[in-house]
Amino acid sequence: MDLLEIRYFLATAAAGSLSRAAVRLGVSQPALSRQIAGLEASLGRELFYRHGRGVTLTDAGQRFQAVAQGVMQQLADVREELSTGVLDESGSVTLGIPPSLSASMGADLALRFAAAFPRARLRIREAFSAVLLEWTEAARVDLAVLYDARSSASLIATPLLLEDLFLIEPPAPDGTPSRAEPVSLDELAQRDCVLPGPENGLRRVVDAACAAEGVRPRVLTEVDCVAALKQLVERGVGPTVLPFGAVHREVRDGRLQVRPFRAASMRALLVIATPANKPVTPLVRAAVAMVQEEVERLVPLDVLRGITRNPDGSRLRHRAMASPSTEEVGPP
């Protein structure tokens, strides 16, 4: 395959029609069809369903589109960087981050960015994943850390951290040390819980894990605010489910305790995403690297709990999982 075939493929996928794509590309439809057929032949898979209204991506086509978009974006970024010759350190970067992570690394990220790029400006916007996803797809942020997201026509996502989830409880009233023994998902059905709403990425992970084991959580109230969830737990209203990073200070101060789940599926995939329709500038790429470095720094310090690397040392990547305990990350 060559870059021309990839470019023609992406244009056809975006247009949903060979004829419309040919017009946009300024080529004849037969020439475009030959390029697409050549690409399919080299891959040994059909990338499009042909029908009377145009074309639709097959499963193989959707997979190839996700990879091809990333490749073309990276090439465009490199071309821009090489053509300018230097990193523009006077721009601005808007980073979207979920509350469960901003409490752990938001301040340090702001300080690191300011020290590295004193003439640039980093704006950190905190929101839950459902909102962050909308902002990223609409290019209202330059990059975002999301739960439960994959690359698509509107965003490019790279796995960042496969994060363990914990049952969050108040400490024992008699002051005894916190219990660390694992807990089953059945406990969520036996106790009144306070959880984020169903649109939240973490809640989707919890619901999917519970559904797989035939468990229905007993939800007393739904609160889309991490600070409020922690306060409700501290007041004894009920337990919640959060990653360790969201409560590491409260655990250190003895105000909350955490218990791991026995279910290996109680892990949430954090990805770092950029809008597919907005160029990733060298400054944004530097911010992406800084987020990755900060996450990898905090895991050994036990501020975050999860894995950032595959057993061979490579970064996490999307891949269908044979089991939830697999170190390679599949779709959340």
PDB file of C-alpha atoms in Angstrom, residues 73-317:
ATOM      1  CA  GLN A  73      -1.982  12.852  11.428  1.00  0.00           C
ATOM      2  CA  GLN A  74       1.490  11.925  12.619  1.00  0.00           C
ATOM      3  CA  LEU A  75       2.919  12.544   9.158  1.00  0.00           C
ATOM      4  CA  ALA A  76       1.203  15.933   9.012  1.00  0.00           C
ATOM      5  CA  ASP A  77       2.569  16.806  12.455  1.00  0.00           C
ATOM      6  CA  VAL A  78       6.109  15.831  11.497  1.00  0.00           C
ATOM      7  CA  ARG A  79       5.879  17.809   8.267  1.00  0.00           C
ATOM      8  CA  GLU A  80       4.735  20.884  10.185  1.00  0.00           C
ATOM      9  CA  GLU A  81       7.482  20.501  12.774  1.00  0.00           C
ATOM     10  CA  LEU A  82      10.218  19.984  10.187  1.00  0.00           C
ATOM     11  CA  SER A  83       9.021  22.874   8.061  1.00  0.00           C
ATOM     12  CA  THR A  84       9.109  25.291  10.992  1.00  0.00           C
ATOM     13  CA  GLY A  85      12.326  23.882  12.375  1.00  0.00           C
ATOM     14  CA  VAL A  86      11.609  24.913  15.968  1.00  0.00           C
ATOM     15  CA  LEU A  87       8.957  24.285  18.583  1.00  0.00           C
ATOM     16  CA  ASP A  88       6.611  27.238  18.960  1.00  0.00           C
ATOM     17  CA  GLU A  89       6.707  27.862  22.706  1.00  0.00           C
ATOM     18  CA  SER A  90       4.378  30.852  22.708  1.00  0.00           C
ATOM     19  CA  GLY A  91       1.042  29.185  22.000  1.00  0.00           C
ATOM     20  CA  SER A  92      -1.636  27.773  24.265  1.00  0.00           C
ATOM     21  CA  VAL A  93      -2.855  24.270  25.038  1.00  0.00           C
ATOM     22  CA  THR A  94      -6.221  23.288  26.513  1.00  0.00           C
ATOM     23  CA  LEU A  95      -6.238  19.995  28.395  1.00  0.00           C
ATOM     24  CA  GLY A  96      -9.433  18.252  29.505  1.00  0.00           C
ATOM     25  CA  ILE A  97      -9.078  15.956  32.492  1.00  0.00           C
ATOM     26  CA  PRO A  98     -11.505  13.966  34.689  1.00  0.00           C
ATOM     27  CA  PRO A  99     -11.875  14.915  38.368  1.00  0.00           C
ATOM     28  CA  SER A 100     -10.556  11.532  39.520  1.00  0.00           C
ATOM     29  CA  LEU A 101      -7.218  12.317  37.869  1.00  0.00           C
ATOM     30  CA  SER A 102      -6.964  16.076  38.247  1.00  0.00           C
ATOM     31  CA  ALA A 103      -6.786  15.678  42.035  1.00  0.00           C
ATOM     32  CA  SER A 104      -3.658  13.556  41.586  1.00  0.00           C
ATOM     33  CA  MET A 105      -1.750  15.352  38.858  1.00  0.00           C
ATOM     34  CA  GLY A 106      -3.471  18.566  37.779  1.00  0.00           C
ATOM     35  CA  ALA A 107      -1.344  20.900  39.877  1.00  0.00           C
ATOM     36  CA  ASP A 108       1.946  19.163  39.055  1.00  0.00           C
ATOM     37  CA  LEU A 109       1.120  19.215  35.340  1.00  0.00           C
ATOM     38  CA  ALA A 110       0.429  22.945  35.463  1.00  0.00           C
ATOM     39  CA  LEU A 111       3.739  23.617  37.226  1.00  0.00           C
ATOM     40  CA  ARG A 112       5.760  21.352  34.917  1.00  0.00           C
ATOM     41  CA  PHE A 113       4.277  22.917  31.802  1.00  0.00           C
ATOM     42  CA  ALA A 114       4.888  26.450  33.078  1.00  0.00           C
ATOM     43  CA  ALA A 115       8.511  25.606  33.859  1.00  0.00           C
ATOM     44  CA  ALA A 116       9.133  23.937  30.503  1.00  0.00           C
ATOM     45  CA  PHE A 117       7.279  26.507  28.372  1.00  0.00           C
ATOM     46  CA  PRO A 118       7.270  29.863  30.192  1.00  0.00           C
ATOM     47  CA  ARG A 119       5.978  31.726  27.114  1.00  0.00           C
ATOM     48  CA  ALA A 120       3.083  29.297  26.554  1.00  0.00           C
ATOM     49  CA  ARG A 121      -0.157  28.815  28.465  1.00  0.00           C
ATOM     50  CA  LEU A 122      -1.758  25.591  29.654  1.00  0.00           C
ATOM     51  CA  ARG A 123      -5.458  25.679  30.459  1.00  0.00           C
ATOM     52  CA  ILE A 124      -6.792  22.686  32.385  1.00  0.00           C
ATOM     53  CA  ARG A 125     -10.534  22.042  32.175  1.00  0.00           C
ATOM     54  CA  GLU A 126     -12.056  19.477  34.530  1.00  0.00           C
ATOM     55  CA  ALA A 127     -15.155  17.473  33.593  1.00  0.00           C
ATOM     56  CA  PHE A 128     -16.492  13.942  33.500  1.00  0.00           C
ATOM     57  CA  SER A 129     -15.662  11.747  30.523  1.00  0.00           C
ATOM     58  CA  ALA A 130     -18.986  12.166  28.735  1.00  0.00           C
ATOM     59  CA  VAL A 131     -18.486  15.934  28.612  1.00  0.00           C
ATOM     60  CA  LEU A 132     -14.770  15.645  27.817  1.00  0.00           C
ATOM     61  CA  LEU A 133     -15.591  13.368  24.898  1.00  0.00           C
ATOM     62  CA  GLU A 134     -17.981  15.979  23.465  1.00  0.00           C
ATOM     63  CA  TRP A 135     -15.361  18.706  23.904  1.00  0.00           C
ATOM     64  CA  THR A 136     -12.685  16.604  22.190  1.00  0.00           C
ATOM     65  CA  GLU A 137     -14.859  15.628  19.241  1.00  0.00           C
ATOM     66  CA  ALA A 138     -15.848  19.296  18.815  1.00  0.00           C
ATOM     67  CA  ALA A 139     -12.161  20.338  19.072  1.00  0.00           C
ATOM     68  CA  ARG A 140     -12.935  22.554  22.078  1.00  0.00           C
ATOM     69  CA  VAL A 141      -9.898  21.055  23.817  1.00  0.00           C
ATOM     70  CA  ASP A 142      -6.516  20.210  22.273  1.00  0.00           C
ATOM     71  CA  LEU A 143      -6.181  16.970  24.204  1.00  0.00           C
ATOM     72  CA  ALA A 144      -8.113  15.142  26.890  1.00  0.00           C
ATOM     73  CA  VAL A 145      -7.765  12.209  29.238  1.00  0.00           C
ATOM     74  CA  LEU A 146     -10.876  10.039  28.882  1.00  0.00           C
ATOM     75  CA  TYR A 147     -12.326   6.884  30.359  1.00  0.00           C
ATOM     76  CA  ASP A 148     -13.826   4.253  28.096  1.00  0.00           C
ATOM     77  CA  ALA A 149     -13.001   5.756  24.672  1.00  0.00           C
ATOM     78  CA  ARG A 150     -11.555   4.430  21.410  1.00  0.00           C
ATOM     79  CA  SER A 151     -10.269   6.039  18.247  1.00  0.00           C
ATOM     80  CA  SER A 152     -13.008   7.053  15.826  1.00  0.00           C
ATOM     81  CA  ALA A 153     -13.597   9.366  12.884  1.00  0.00           C
ATOM     82  CA  SER A 154     -13.621  12.306  15.310  1.00  0.00           C
ATOM     83  CA  LEU A 155     -10.803  11.531  17.739  1.00  0.00           C
ATOM     84  CA  ILE A 156      -7.495   9.690  18.033  1.00  0.00           C
ATOM     85  CA  ALA A 157      -7.077   7.812  21.328  1.00  0.00           C
ATOM     86  CA  THR A 158      -3.958   6.218  22.801  1.00  0.00           C
ATOM     87  CA  PRO A 159      -4.130   4.008  25.931  1.00  0.00           C
ATOM     88  CA  LEU A 160      -2.555   5.711  28.945  1.00  0.00           C
ATOM     89  CA  LEU A 161      -3.343   3.742  32.108  1.00  0.00           C
ATOM     90  CA  LEU A 162      -5.299   0.597  32.898  1.00  0.00           C
ATOM     91  CA  GLU A 163      -6.502   1.787  36.285  1.00  0.00           C
ATOM     92  CA  ASP A 164      -7.704  -0.400  39.154  1.00  0.00           C
ATOM     93  CA  LEU A 165     -11.026   0.516  40.769  1.00  0.00           C
ATOM     94  CA  PHE A 166     -11.682   0.235  44.493  1.00  0.00           C
ATOM     95  CA  LEU A 167     -14.576   0.154  46.919  1.00  0.00           C
ATOM     96  CA  ILE A 168     -14.291   3.392  48.893  1.00  0.00           C
ATOM     97  CA  GLU A 169     -15.501   3.285  52.504  1.00  0.00           C
ATOM     98  CA  PRO A 170     -15.143   5.339  55.701  1.00  0.00           C
ATOM     99  CA  PRO A 171     -12.540   4.039  58.148  1.00  0.00           C
ATOM    100  CA  ALA A 172     -13.584   1.660  60.907  1.00  0.00           C
ATOM    101  CA  PRO A 173     -15.260   3.609  63.763  1.00  0.00           C
ATOM    102  CA  ASP A 174     -13.038   2.022  66.395  1.00  0.00           C
ATOM    103  CA  GLY A 175      -9.892   3.235  64.666  1.00  0.00           C
ATOM    104  CA  THR A 176      -8.664  -0.232  63.676  1.00  0.00           C
ATOM    105  CA  PRO A 177      -6.416  -0.365  60.585  1.00  0.00           C
ATOM    106  CA  SER A 178      -8.217  -0.301  57.261  1.00  0.00           C
ATOM    107  CA  ARG A 179      -9.214  -3.628  55.756  1.00  0.00           C
ATOM    108  CA  ALA A 180      -7.347  -4.495  52.598  1.00  0.00           C
ATOM    109  CA  GLU A 181      -8.980  -7.811  51.744  1.00  0.00           C
ATOM    110  CA  PRO A 182     -10.607  -7.943  48.299  1.00  0.00           C
ATOM    111  CA  VAL A 183     -14.355  -7.501  48.042  1.00  0.00           C
ATOM    112  CA  SER A 184     -16.810  -9.181  45.664  1.00  0.00           C
ATOM    113  CA  LEU A 185     -19.179  -7.286  43.403  1.00  0.00           C
ATOM    114  CA  ASP A 186     -22.074  -8.748  45.405  1.00  0.00           C
ATOM    115  CA  GLU A 187     -21.319  -6.162  48.078  1.00  0.00           C
ATOM    116  CA  LEU A 188     -22.557  -3.446  45.721  1.00  0.00           C
ATOM    117  CA  ALA A 189     -25.930  -5.192  45.690  1.00  0.00           C
ATOM    118  CA  GLN A 190     -26.039  -5.603  49.466  1.00  0.00           C
ATOM    119  CA  ARG A 191     -25.292  -2.029  50.527  1.00  0.00           C
ATOM    120  CA  ASP A 192     -26.705   1.381  49.633  1.00  0.00           C
ATOM    121  CA  CYS A 193     -24.121   2.908  47.279  1.00  0.00           C
ATOM    122  CA  VAL A 194     -23.427   6.400  45.982  1.00  0.00           C
ATOM    123  CA  LEU A 195     -22.204   6.309  42.395  1.00  0.00           C
ATOM    124  CA  PRO A 196     -21.766   8.615  39.394  1.00  0.00           C
ATOM    125  CA  GLY A 197     -24.561   8.694  36.826  1.00  0.00           C
ATOM    126  CA  PRO A 198     -24.828   6.076  34.064  1.00  0.00           C
ATOM    127  CA  GLU A 199     -23.269   8.389  31.431  1.00  0.00           C
ATOM    128  CA  ASN A 200     -20.012   8.502  33.389  1.00  0.00           C
ATOM    129  CA  GLY A 201     -17.154   6.379  32.027  1.00  0.00           C
ATOM    130  CA  LEU A 202     -16.337   4.839  35.407  1.00  0.00           C
ATOM    131  CA  ARG A 203     -19.991   3.995  36.002  1.00  0.00           C
ATOM    132  CA  ARG A 204     -20.139   2.221  32.632  1.00  0.00           C
ATOM    133  CA  VAL A 205     -17.211   0.033  33.694  1.00  0.00           C
ATOM    134  CA  VAL A 206     -18.932  -0.779  36.998  1.00  0.00           C
ATOM    135  CA  ASP A 207     -22.257  -1.559  35.312  1.00  0.00           C
ATOM    136  CA  ALA A 208     -20.614  -3.788  32.701  1.00  0.00           C
ATOM    137  CA  ALA A 209     -18.658  -5.728  35.336  1.00  0.00           C
ATOM    138  CA  CYS A 210     -21.768  -6.175  37.482  1.00  0.00           C
ATOM    139  CA  ALA A 211     -23.890  -7.256  34.515  1.00  0.00           C
ATOM    140  CA  ALA A 212     -21.302  -9.904  33.601  1.00  0.00           C
ATOM    141  CA  GLU A 213     -21.684 -11.439  37.073  1.00  0.00           C
ATOM    142  CA  GLY A 214     -25.453 -10.970  37.315  1.00  0.00           C
ATOM    143  CA  VAL A 215     -25.144  -8.321  40.015  1.00  0.00           C
ATOM    144  CA  ARG A 216     -27.383  -5.259  40.249  1.00  0.00           C
ATOM    145  CA  PRO A 217     -25.880  -2.477  42.380  1.00  0.00           C
ATOM    146  CA  ARG A 218     -28.142  -0.922  44.984  1.00  0.00           C
ATOM    147  CA  VAL A 219     -27.765   2.764  44.135  1.00  0.00           C
ATOM    148  CA  LEU A 220     -29.020   5.149  46.790  1.00  0.00           C
ATOM    149  CA  THR A 221     -28.093   8.292  44.885  1.00  0.00           C
ATOM    150  CA  GLU A 222     -26.175   9.308  41.768  1.00  0.00           C
ATOM    151  CA  VAL A 223     -23.761  12.220  42.011  1.00  0.00           C
ATOM    152  CA  ASP A 224     -21.569  13.437  39.160  1.00  0.00           C
ATOM    153  CA  CYS A 225     -19.068  15.124  41.451  1.00  0.00           C
ATOM    154  CA  VAL A 226     -16.055  13.297  42.891  1.00  0.00           C
ATOM    155  CA  ALA A 227     -15.710  15.712  45.827  1.00  0.00           C
ATOM    156  CA  ALA A 228     -19.375  15.184  46.778  1.00  0.00           C
ATOM    157  CA  LEU A 229     -19.056  11.404  46.423  1.00  0.00           C
ATOM    158  CA  LYS A 230     -16.128  11.405  48.838  1.00  0.00           C
ATOM    159  CA  GLN A 231     -17.995  13.602  51.321  1.00  0.00           C
ATOM    160  CA  LEU A 232     -21.025  11.293  51.219  1.00  0.00           C
ATOM    161  CA  VAL A 233     -18.799   8.292  51.930  1.00  0.00           C
ATOM    162  CA  GLU A 234     -17.077  10.112  54.795  1.00  0.00           C
ATOM    163  CA  ARG A 235     -20.485  10.885  56.313  1.00  0.00           C
ATOM    164  CA  GLY A 236     -21.418   7.205  56.222  1.00  0.00           C
ATOM    165  CA  VAL A 237     -24.143   7.495  53.590  1.00  0.00           C
ATOM    166  CA  GLY A 238     -22.710   4.568  51.632  1.00  0.00           C
ATOM    167  CA  PRO A 239     -19.658   3.310  49.752  1.00  0.00           C
ATOM    168  CA  THR A 240     -18.669   4.378  46.262  1.00  0.00           C
ATOM    169  CA  VAL A 241     -16.341   3.121  43.533  1.00  0.00           C
ATOM    170  CA  LEU A 242     -13.367   5.221  42.437  1.00  0.00           C
ATOM    171  CA  PRO A 243      -9.755   4.795  41.346  1.00  0.00           C
ATOM    172  CA  PHE A 244      -7.143   5.131  44.073  1.00  0.00           C
ATOM    173  CA  GLY A 245      -5.800   8.423  42.736  1.00  0.00           C
ATOM    174  CA  ALA A 246      -9.093  10.151  43.489  1.00  0.00           C
ATOM    175  CA  VAL A 247      -8.810   9.370  47.213  1.00  0.00           C
ATOM    176  CA  HIS A 248      -5.097   8.938  47.893  1.00  0.00           C
ATOM    177  CA  ARG A 249      -4.949  12.009  50.147  1.00  0.00           C
ATOM    178  CA  GLU A 250      -8.009  10.973  52.168  1.00  0.00           C
ATOM    179  CA  VAL A 251      -6.560   7.458  52.573  1.00  0.00           C
ATOM    180  CA  ARG A 252      -3.230   8.892  53.717  1.00  0.00           C
ATOM    181  CA  ASP A 253      -5.029  11.108  56.243  1.00  0.00           C
ATOM    182  CA  GLY A 254      -7.144   8.215  57.555  1.00  0.00           C
ATOM    183  CA  ARG A 255     -10.435   9.718  56.395  1.00  0.00           C
ATOM    184  CA  LEU A 256     -11.258   6.958  53.883  1.00  0.00           C
ATOM    185  CA  GLN A 257     -10.169   3.409  53.181  1.00  0.00           C
ATOM    186  CA  VAL A 258     -10.025   1.411  49.951  1.00  0.00           C
ATOM    187  CA  ARG A 259     -10.645  -2.258  49.207  1.00  0.00           C
ATOM    188  CA  PRO A 260      -9.788  -3.896  45.877  1.00  0.00           C
ATOM    189  CA  PHE A 261     -12.346  -5.912  43.953  1.00  0.00           C
ATOM    190  CA  ARG A 262     -11.894  -9.606  43.261  1.00  0.00           C
ATOM    191  CA  ALA A 263     -13.336  -9.133  39.772  1.00  0.00           C
ATOM    192  CA  ALA A 264     -10.489  -8.485  37.325  1.00  0.00           C
ATOM    193  CA  SER A 265     -12.943  -6.544  35.142  1.00  0.00           C
ATOM    194  CA  MET A 266     -13.040  -3.748  37.728  1.00  0.00           C
ATOM    195  CA  ARG A 267     -10.373  -1.822  35.872  1.00  0.00           C
ATOM    196  CA  ALA A 268     -10.940   1.281  33.771  1.00  0.00           C
ATOM    197  CA  LEU A 269      -8.944   2.241  30.710  1.00  0.00           C
ATOM    198  CA  LEU A 270      -7.727   5.815  30.629  1.00  0.00           C
ATOM    199  CA  VAL A 271      -6.758   7.096  27.188  1.00  0.00           C
ATOM    200  CA  ILE A 272      -5.226  10.322  26.005  1.00  0.00           C
ATOM    201  CA  ALA A 273      -7.171  11.668  23.037  1.00  0.00           C
ATOM    202  CA  THR A 274      -6.816  14.464  20.491  1.00  0.00           C
ATOM    203  CA  PRO A 275      -9.409  15.715  17.976  1.00  0.00           C
ATOM    204  CA  ALA A 276      -9.039  13.986  14.606  1.00  0.00           C
ATOM    205  CA  ASN A 277      -9.998  17.140  12.705  1.00  0.00           C
ATOM    206  CA  LYS A 278      -7.522  19.474  14.423  1.00  0.00           C
ATOM    207  CA  PRO A 279      -3.752  19.482  13.842  1.00  0.00           C
ATOM    208  CA  VAL A 280      -1.652  18.268  16.754  1.00  0.00           C
ATOM    209  CA  THR A 281       0.952  21.001  17.087  1.00  0.00           C
ATOM    210  CA  PRO A 282       4.417  20.311  18.507  1.00  0.00           C
ATOM    211  CA  LEU A 283       3.352  22.126  21.689  1.00  0.00           C
ATOM    212  CA  VAL A 284       0.292  19.881  22.074  1.00  0.00           C
ATOM    213  CA  ARG A 285       2.461  16.838  21.393  1.00  0.00           C
ATOM    214  CA  ALA A 286       4.804  18.017  24.158  1.00  0.00           C
ATOM    215  CA  ALA A 287       1.817  18.269  26.500  1.00  0.00           C
ATOM    216  CA  VAL A 288       0.756  14.720  25.562  1.00  0.00           C
ATOM    217  CA  ALA A 289       4.228  13.435  26.437  1.00  0.00           C
ATOM    218  CA  MET A 290       4.122  15.352  29.713  1.00  0.00           C
ATOM    219  CA  VAL A 291       0.807  13.718  30.689  1.00  0.00           C
ATOM    220  CA  GLN A 292       2.233  10.273  29.864  1.00  0.00           C
ATOM    221  CA  GLU A 293       5.375  10.957  31.890  1.00  0.00           C
ATOM    222  CA  GLU A 294       3.393  12.250  34.868  1.00  0.00           C
ATOM    223  CA  VAL A 295       1.155   9.164  34.939  1.00  0.00           C
ATOM    224  CA  GLU A 296       4.186   6.869  34.761  1.00  0.00           C
ATOM    225  CA  ARG A 297       5.822   8.832  37.589  1.00  0.00           C
ATOM    226  CA  LEU A 298       2.803   8.586  39.903  1.00  0.00           C
ATOM    227  CA  VAL A 299       2.196   4.826  39.619  1.00  0.00           C
ATOM    228  CA  PRO A 300       5.445   3.785  41.390  1.00  0.00           C
ATOM    229  CA  LEU A 301       4.733   6.448  44.049  1.00  0.00           C
ATOM    230  CA  ASP A 302       1.381   4.726  44.807  1.00  0.00           C
ATOM    231  CA  VAL A 303      -0.567   7.859  43.973  1.00  0.00           C
ATOM    232  CA  LEU A 304      -2.157   6.049  41.021  1.00  0.00           C
ATOM    233  CA  ARG A 305      -2.713   2.299  40.903  1.00  0.00           C
ATOM    234  CA  GLY A 306      -2.742   0.437  37.606  1.00  0.00           C
ATOM    235  CA  ILE A 307      -0.441  -0.474  34.725  1.00  0.00           C
ATOM    236  CA  THR A 308       1.050   1.786  32.069  1.00  0.00           C
ATOM    237  CA  ARG A 309       3.148  -0.750  30.168  1.00  0.00           C
ATOM    238  CA  ASN A 310       2.863  -4.173  28.582  1.00  0.00           C
ATOM    239  CA  PRO A 311       5.131  -6.953  29.898  1.00  0.00           C
ATOM    240  CA  ASP A 312       7.643  -6.246  27.113  1.00  0.00           C
ATOM    241  CA  GLY A 313       7.962  -2.631  28.242  1.00  0.00           C
ATOM    242  CA  SER A 314       5.967  -1.155  25.369  1.00  0.00           C
ATOM    243  CA  ARG A 315       3.122   1.267  25.961  1.00  0.00           C
ATOM    244  CA  LEU A 316      -0.382  -0.083  26.374  1.00  0.00           C
ATOM    245  CA  ARG A 317      -2.299  -0.551  23.148  1.00  0.00           C
TER     246      ARG A 317
END
